[in-house]
XYZ file of C-alpha atoms in Angstrom:
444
model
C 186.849 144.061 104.730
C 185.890 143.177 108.505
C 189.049 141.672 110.622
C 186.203 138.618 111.108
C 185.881 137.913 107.530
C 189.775 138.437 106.805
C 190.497 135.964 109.553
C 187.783 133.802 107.963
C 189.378 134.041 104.164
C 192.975 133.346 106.268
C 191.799 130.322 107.710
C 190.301 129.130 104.480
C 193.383 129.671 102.846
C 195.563 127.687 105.283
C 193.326 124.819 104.778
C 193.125 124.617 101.012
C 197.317 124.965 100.868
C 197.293 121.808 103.422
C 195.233 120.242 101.168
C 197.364 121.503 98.087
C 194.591 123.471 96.531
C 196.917 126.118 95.059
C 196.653 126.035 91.434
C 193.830 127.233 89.332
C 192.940 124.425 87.287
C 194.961 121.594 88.958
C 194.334 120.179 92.751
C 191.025 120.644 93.497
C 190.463 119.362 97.233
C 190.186 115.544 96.567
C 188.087 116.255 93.036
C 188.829 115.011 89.723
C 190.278 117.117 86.882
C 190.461 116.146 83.019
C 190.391 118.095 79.673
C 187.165 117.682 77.376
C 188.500 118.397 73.611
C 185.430 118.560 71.975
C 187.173 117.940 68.560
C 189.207 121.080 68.771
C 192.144 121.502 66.904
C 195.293 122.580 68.236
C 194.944 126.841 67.991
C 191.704 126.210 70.297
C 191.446 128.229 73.753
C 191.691 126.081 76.773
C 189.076 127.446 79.118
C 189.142 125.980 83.478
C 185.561 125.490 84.653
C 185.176 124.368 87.988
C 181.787 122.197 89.316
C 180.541 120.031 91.969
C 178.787 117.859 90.175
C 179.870 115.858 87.920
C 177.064 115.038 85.888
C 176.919 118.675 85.265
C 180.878 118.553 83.099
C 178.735 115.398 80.816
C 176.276 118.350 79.914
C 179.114 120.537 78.937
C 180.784 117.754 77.060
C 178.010 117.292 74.374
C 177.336 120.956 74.305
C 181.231 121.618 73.738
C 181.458 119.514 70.660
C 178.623 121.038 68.972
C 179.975 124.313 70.042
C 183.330 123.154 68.057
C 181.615 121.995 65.297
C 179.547 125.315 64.831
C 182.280 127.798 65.426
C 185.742 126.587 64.049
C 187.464 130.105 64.578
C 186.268 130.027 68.170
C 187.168 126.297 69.526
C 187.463 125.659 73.343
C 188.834 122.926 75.179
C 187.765 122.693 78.381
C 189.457 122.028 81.626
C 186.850 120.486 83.757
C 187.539 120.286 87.697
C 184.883 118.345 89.778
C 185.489 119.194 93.185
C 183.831 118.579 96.682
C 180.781 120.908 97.159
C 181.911 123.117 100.439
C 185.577 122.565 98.812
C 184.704 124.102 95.180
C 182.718 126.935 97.070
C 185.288 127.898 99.606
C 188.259 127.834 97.086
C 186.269 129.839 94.562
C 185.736 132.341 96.915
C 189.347 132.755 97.839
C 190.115 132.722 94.116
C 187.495 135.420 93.262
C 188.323 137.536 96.322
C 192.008 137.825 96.042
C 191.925 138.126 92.195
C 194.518 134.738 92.308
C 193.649 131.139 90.891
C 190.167 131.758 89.679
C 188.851 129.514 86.935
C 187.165 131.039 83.513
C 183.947 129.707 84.109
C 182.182 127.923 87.361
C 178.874 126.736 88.516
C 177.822 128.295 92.238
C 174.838 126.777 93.906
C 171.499 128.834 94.443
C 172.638 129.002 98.371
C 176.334 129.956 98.004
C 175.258 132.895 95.539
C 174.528 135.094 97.764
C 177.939 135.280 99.332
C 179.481 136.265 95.940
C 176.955 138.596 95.094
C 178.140 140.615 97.767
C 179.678 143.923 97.903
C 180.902 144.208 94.310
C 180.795 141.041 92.642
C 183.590 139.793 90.816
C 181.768 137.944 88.344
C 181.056 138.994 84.897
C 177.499 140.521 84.200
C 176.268 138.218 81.197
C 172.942 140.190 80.350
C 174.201 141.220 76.577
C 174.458 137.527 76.410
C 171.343 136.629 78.172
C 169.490 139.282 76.188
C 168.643 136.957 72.906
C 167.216 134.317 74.955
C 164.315 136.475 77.183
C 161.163 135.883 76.524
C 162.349 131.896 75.418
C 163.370 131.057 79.056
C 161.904 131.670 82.470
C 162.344 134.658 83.517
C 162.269 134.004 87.467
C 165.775 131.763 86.665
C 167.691 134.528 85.370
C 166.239 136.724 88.299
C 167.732 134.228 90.661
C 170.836 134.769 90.138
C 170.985 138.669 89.479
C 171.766 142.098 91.454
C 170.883 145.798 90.838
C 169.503 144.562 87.006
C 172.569 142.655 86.168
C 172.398 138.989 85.648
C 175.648 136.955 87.054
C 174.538 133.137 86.450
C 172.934 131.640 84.324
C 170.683 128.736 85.569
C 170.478 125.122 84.249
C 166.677 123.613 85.441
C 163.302 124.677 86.958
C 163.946 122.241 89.636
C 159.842 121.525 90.354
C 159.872 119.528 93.061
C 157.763 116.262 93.149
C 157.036 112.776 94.844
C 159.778 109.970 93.555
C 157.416 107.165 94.789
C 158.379 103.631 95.101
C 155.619 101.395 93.663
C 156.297 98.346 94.439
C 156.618 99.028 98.287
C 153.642 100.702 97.644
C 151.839 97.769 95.970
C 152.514 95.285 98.640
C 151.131 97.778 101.088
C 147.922 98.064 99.312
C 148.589 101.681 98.652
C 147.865 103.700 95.372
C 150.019 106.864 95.009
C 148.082 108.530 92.838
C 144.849 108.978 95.783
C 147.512 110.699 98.054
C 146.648 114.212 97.198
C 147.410 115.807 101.384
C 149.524 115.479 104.230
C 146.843 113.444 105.577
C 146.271 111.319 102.989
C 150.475 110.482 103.057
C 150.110 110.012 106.411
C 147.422 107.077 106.668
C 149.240 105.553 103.636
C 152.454 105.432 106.077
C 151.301 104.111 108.475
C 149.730 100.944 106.311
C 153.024 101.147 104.219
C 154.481 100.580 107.444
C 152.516 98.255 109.145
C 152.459 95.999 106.015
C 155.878 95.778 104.950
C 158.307 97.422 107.814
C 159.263 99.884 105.700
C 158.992 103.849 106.260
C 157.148 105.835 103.588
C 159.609 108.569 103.501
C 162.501 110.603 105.160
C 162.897 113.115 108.051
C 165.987 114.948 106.720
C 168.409 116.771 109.080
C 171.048 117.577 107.015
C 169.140 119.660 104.120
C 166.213 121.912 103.599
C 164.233 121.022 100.998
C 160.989 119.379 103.428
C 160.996 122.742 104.907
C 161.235 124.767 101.985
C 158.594 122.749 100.098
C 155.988 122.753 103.133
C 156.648 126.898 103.568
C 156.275 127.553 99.582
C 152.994 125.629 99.519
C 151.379 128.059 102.458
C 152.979 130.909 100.313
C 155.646 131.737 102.906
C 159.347 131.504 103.333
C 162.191 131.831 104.997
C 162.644 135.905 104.930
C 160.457 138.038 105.590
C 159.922 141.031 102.484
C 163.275 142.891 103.958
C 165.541 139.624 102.929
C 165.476 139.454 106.551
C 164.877 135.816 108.811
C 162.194 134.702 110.276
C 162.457 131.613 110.406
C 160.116 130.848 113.640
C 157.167 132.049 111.651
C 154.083 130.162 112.146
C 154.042 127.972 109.004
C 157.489 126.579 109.716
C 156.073 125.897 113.106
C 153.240 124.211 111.378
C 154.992 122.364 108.538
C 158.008 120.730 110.932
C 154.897 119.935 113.398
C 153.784 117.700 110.738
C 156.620 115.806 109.695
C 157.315 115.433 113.701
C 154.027 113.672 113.750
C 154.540 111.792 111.189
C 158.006 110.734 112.510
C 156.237 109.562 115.810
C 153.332 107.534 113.543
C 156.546 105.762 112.188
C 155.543 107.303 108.412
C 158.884 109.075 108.231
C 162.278 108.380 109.535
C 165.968 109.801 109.341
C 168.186 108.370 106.921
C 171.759 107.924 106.601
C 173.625 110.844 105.136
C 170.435 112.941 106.252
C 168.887 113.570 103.073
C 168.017 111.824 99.766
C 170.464 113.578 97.679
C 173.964 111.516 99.274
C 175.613 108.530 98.617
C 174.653 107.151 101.570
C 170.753 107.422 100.815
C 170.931 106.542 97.704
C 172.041 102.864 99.256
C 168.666 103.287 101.127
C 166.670 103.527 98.488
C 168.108 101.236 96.548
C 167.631 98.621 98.844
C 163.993 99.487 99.312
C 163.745 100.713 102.975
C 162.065 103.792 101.980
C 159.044 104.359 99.572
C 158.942 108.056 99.054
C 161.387 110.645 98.374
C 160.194 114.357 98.076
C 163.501 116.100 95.821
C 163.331 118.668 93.035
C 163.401 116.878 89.476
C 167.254 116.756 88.913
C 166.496 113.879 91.281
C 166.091 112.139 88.619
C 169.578 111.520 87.284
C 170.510 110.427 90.386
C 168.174 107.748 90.841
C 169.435 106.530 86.693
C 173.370 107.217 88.016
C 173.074 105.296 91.755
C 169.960 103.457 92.191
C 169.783 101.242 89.419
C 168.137 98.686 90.760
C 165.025 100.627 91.370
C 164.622 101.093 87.402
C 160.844 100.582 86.683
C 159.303 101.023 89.917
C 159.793 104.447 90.857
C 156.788 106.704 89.991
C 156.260 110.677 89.878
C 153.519 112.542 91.142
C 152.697 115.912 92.499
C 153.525 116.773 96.426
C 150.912 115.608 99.051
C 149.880 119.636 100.466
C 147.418 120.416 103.427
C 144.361 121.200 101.974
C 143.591 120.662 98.252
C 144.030 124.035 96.006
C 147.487 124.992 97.817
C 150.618 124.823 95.266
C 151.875 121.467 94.676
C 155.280 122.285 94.096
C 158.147 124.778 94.153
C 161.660 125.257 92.617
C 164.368 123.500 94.890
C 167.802 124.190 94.084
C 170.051 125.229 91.567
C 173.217 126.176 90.096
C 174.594 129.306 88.360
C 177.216 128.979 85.820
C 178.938 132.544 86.047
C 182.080 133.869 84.441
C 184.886 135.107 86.633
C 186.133 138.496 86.556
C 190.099 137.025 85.951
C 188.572 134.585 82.646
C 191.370 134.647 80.014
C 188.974 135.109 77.010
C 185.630 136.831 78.833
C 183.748 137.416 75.709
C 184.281 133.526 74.539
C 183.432 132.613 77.647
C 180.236 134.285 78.364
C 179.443 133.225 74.750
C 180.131 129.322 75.684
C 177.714 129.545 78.892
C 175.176 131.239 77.090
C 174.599 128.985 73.988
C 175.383 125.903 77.007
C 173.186 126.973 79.329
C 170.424 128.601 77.598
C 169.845 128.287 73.192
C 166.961 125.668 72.778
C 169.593 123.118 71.966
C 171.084 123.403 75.628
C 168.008 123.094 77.318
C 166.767 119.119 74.531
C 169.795 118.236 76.154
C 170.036 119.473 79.401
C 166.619 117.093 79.490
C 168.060 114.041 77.519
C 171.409 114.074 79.678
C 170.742 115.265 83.007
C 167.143 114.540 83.493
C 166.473 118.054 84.246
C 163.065 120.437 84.309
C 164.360 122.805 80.879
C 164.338 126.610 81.851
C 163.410 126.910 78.351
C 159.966 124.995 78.675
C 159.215 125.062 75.086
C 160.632 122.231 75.346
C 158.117 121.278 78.034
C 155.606 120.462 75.068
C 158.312 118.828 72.650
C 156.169 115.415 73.032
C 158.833 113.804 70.320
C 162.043 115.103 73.110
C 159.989 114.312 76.240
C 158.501 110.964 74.992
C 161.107 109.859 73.093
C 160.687 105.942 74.158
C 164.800 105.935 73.816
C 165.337 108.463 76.574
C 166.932 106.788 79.509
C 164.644 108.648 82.256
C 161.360 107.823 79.968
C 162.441 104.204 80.563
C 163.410 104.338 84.005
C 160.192 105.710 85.149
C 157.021 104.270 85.693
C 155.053 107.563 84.339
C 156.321 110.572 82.111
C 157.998 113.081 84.189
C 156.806 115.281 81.423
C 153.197 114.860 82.388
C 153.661 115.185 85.844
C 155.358 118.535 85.114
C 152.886 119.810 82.853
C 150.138 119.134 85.156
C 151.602 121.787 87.925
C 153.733 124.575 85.806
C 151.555 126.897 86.957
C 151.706 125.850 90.721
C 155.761 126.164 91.207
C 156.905 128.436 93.989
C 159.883 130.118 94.759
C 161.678 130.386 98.087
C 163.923 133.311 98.266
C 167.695 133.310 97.835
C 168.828 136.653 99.770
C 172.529 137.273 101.724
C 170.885 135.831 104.542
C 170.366 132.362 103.246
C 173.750 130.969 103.580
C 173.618 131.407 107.258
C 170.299 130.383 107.711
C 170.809 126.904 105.734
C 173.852 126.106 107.400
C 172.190 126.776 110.904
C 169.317 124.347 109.545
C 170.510 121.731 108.301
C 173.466 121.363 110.784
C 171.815 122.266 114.342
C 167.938 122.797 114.235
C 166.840 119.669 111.809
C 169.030 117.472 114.010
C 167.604 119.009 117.157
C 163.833 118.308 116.095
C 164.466 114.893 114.029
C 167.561 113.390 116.302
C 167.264 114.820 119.456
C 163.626 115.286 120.055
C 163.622 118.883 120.740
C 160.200 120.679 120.603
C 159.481 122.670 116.852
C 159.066 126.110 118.749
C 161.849 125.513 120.628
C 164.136 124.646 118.093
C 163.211 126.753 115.726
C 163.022 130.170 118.107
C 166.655 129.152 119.010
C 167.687 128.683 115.181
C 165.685 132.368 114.869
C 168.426 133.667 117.987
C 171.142 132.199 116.545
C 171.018 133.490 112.741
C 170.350 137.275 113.918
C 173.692 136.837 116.602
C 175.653 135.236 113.365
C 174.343 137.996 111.007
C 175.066 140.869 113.330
């Protein structure tokens, strides 16, 4: 281990024993903890998993009782922390590292998993348990989150990315959603959105990735080049922050509070209607049925805006690994949990009728009587079926890379470079030749 990272994990460690972080299912960093029973009996294994979202531990809930229910030799209870995302992360990778205070089972987010995929992981390789279940789910999600032909997570949606529109800004502006089919098309509609009603069609967002990622997927680049390497200075960046700069000066787009659409502080945006448009992967979804209530019935889906006709109109955004640590107290019931959780045809009807969430399973895709069902809260909170919207660009859904570079480059991103261009003014090249200097000096 470098003295840099050791000093690193030291300095982590102080802070989470301030913060009385030490136990391995108990304090968790200003989180929540509680045990989900499932209708176990009393010789059932208590198994620690460890999230940062919380909707995600409702999804383990229902799957734990049927679990239960199927397998009465083989009952878990399940001791569910919901922590802080940079909080979770950083204590699971002390935990994992030192062999001390890891959980059984934990969810890692597609940007984090790079940073505990390396050297030798100290996860558990779950392909015997993935094996049943190729050919059923997408292939590409249990790629994500693999090394060297070993699979270490196990993935919970497709995460196609879409317009959320808001149609009744829309209406009063005079402005159908479903003409917008390009950038330019968004953009005129902005600027009468604007005009009309004072309100800005969408966001600039500083403090995530997901505009950029979207806009280099749809010109079939990304953020590495074919080494895993940066490049993030490449001419379609250049070209798809150019854009949303204009748009920001046409008063189409502006920043929002908390910097993104996926924070409590955007969500009160939305709610209140100062923003029409939100461009977020489909787990989106559940947060608009969770925190923006009041927007039920006038929020439409529809495929991304892209610059000329024919390119993609979508790509995967996000996404979480559920992985089994190294240190689990029962490895093979764990693995066993996560798989039938995470991935049986069962997991994935509900994955959809809890979470709102693209199925990696997408048989389920054409299950008209799951994705129609007129009982299904997000079929009634939307204006169209997310289902159609879906099925009407599978085949267009791009990837952008996860690699061991991509923690450094997000953070640089969405902390200094977004903020630069969107806040601060700074010029695209400019800011994005200096993120390009600053990721290599980081990396080195």
């Amino acid at each position: 281990m470098s003295r840099k990272r050791l000093i690193t994990l030291t300095m982590l460690c102080l802070v989470l024993i301030l913060a009385g972080c030490g136990g391995a299912s108990k304090g968790n960093s200003g989180g929540e903890t509680s045990v989900l029973e499932g209708g176990a009996g009393e010789k059932a294994t208590e198994l620690s998993y460890w999230t940062f979202v919380e909707l995600h531990g409702q999804h383990f809930e229902k799957m734990l009782e049927k679990w239960n229910s199927a397998n009465p030799d083989r009952q878990i209870k399940l001791n569910v922390s919901v922590m802080p995302y940079d909080d979770m992360h950083n204590k699971l990778s002390i935990a994992v590292q030192t062999g001390v205070g890891a959980p059984d089972i934990a969810d890692i987010e597609l940007g984090k998993f790079p940073d505990f995929l390396a050297g030798t992981p100290q996860l558990e390789p779950l392909n015997d348990v993935a094996e049943p279940y190729k050919g059923t789910v997408v292939q590409s999600q249990l790629d994500l989150y693999s090394k060297e032909g070993n699979i270490y997570g196990l993935s919970t949606h497709v995460g196609a990315t879409v317009a959320f529109y808001n149609t009744e800004i829309l209406e009063q502006a005079g402005v159908d959603y479903k003409q917008i089919k390009t950038w330019d098309d968004f953009k005129q509609a902005g600027i009468q959105v604007h005009e009309k009603t004072g309100k800005y069609m969408g966001t600039a967002d500083t403090s995530a990735s997901w505009q950029a990622s979207l806009l280099l997927a749809q010109q079939g680049a990304d953020f590495t080049d074919e080494n895993g390497q940066p490049k993030v200075n490449s001419p379609e960046l250049v070209k798809g922050l150019s854009m949303l700069k204009d748009l920001q000066e046409n008063e189409v787009i502006a920043t929002i509070a908390g910097g993104q659409p996926d924070t409590e502080e955007a969500y009160g945006e939305f709610n209140a209607g100062n923003y029409a448009t939100a461009f977020m992967p489909l787990w989106q979804m559940s947060r608009y049925t969770n925190y923006m209530t009041d927007l039920s019935g006038k929020i439409a889906l529809a495929p991304l805006p892209v610059f000329e006709e024919g390119m993609p109109r979508s790509y995967g955004g996000g996404g979480t690994g559920t992985v089994v640590t190294q240190k689990a107290k029962d490895i093979k019931l764990a693995k066993d949990f996560i798989a039938y959780a995470k991935l049986s045809l069962d997991a994935n009807v509900e994955i959809w009728n809890t979470l709102g969430f693209d199925p990696i399973n997408m048989s389920v895709w054409d299950m008209k009587e799951v994705t129609h069902n007129p009982e299904n809260q997000f079929v009634k909170y939307f204006v169209n079926n997310p289902f159609d919207v879906l099925n009407s660009i599978k085949e267009e859904i791009q990837l952008i890379k996860s690699t061991s570079t991509s923690p450094t480059l997000n953070n640089v991103l969405s902390t200094v470079t977004l903020n630069e261009i969107f806040e601060d003014g700074k010029d695209v090249q400019q800011a994005l030749d200096d993120a390009q200097a600053q990721i290599e000096q980081e990396l080195k």
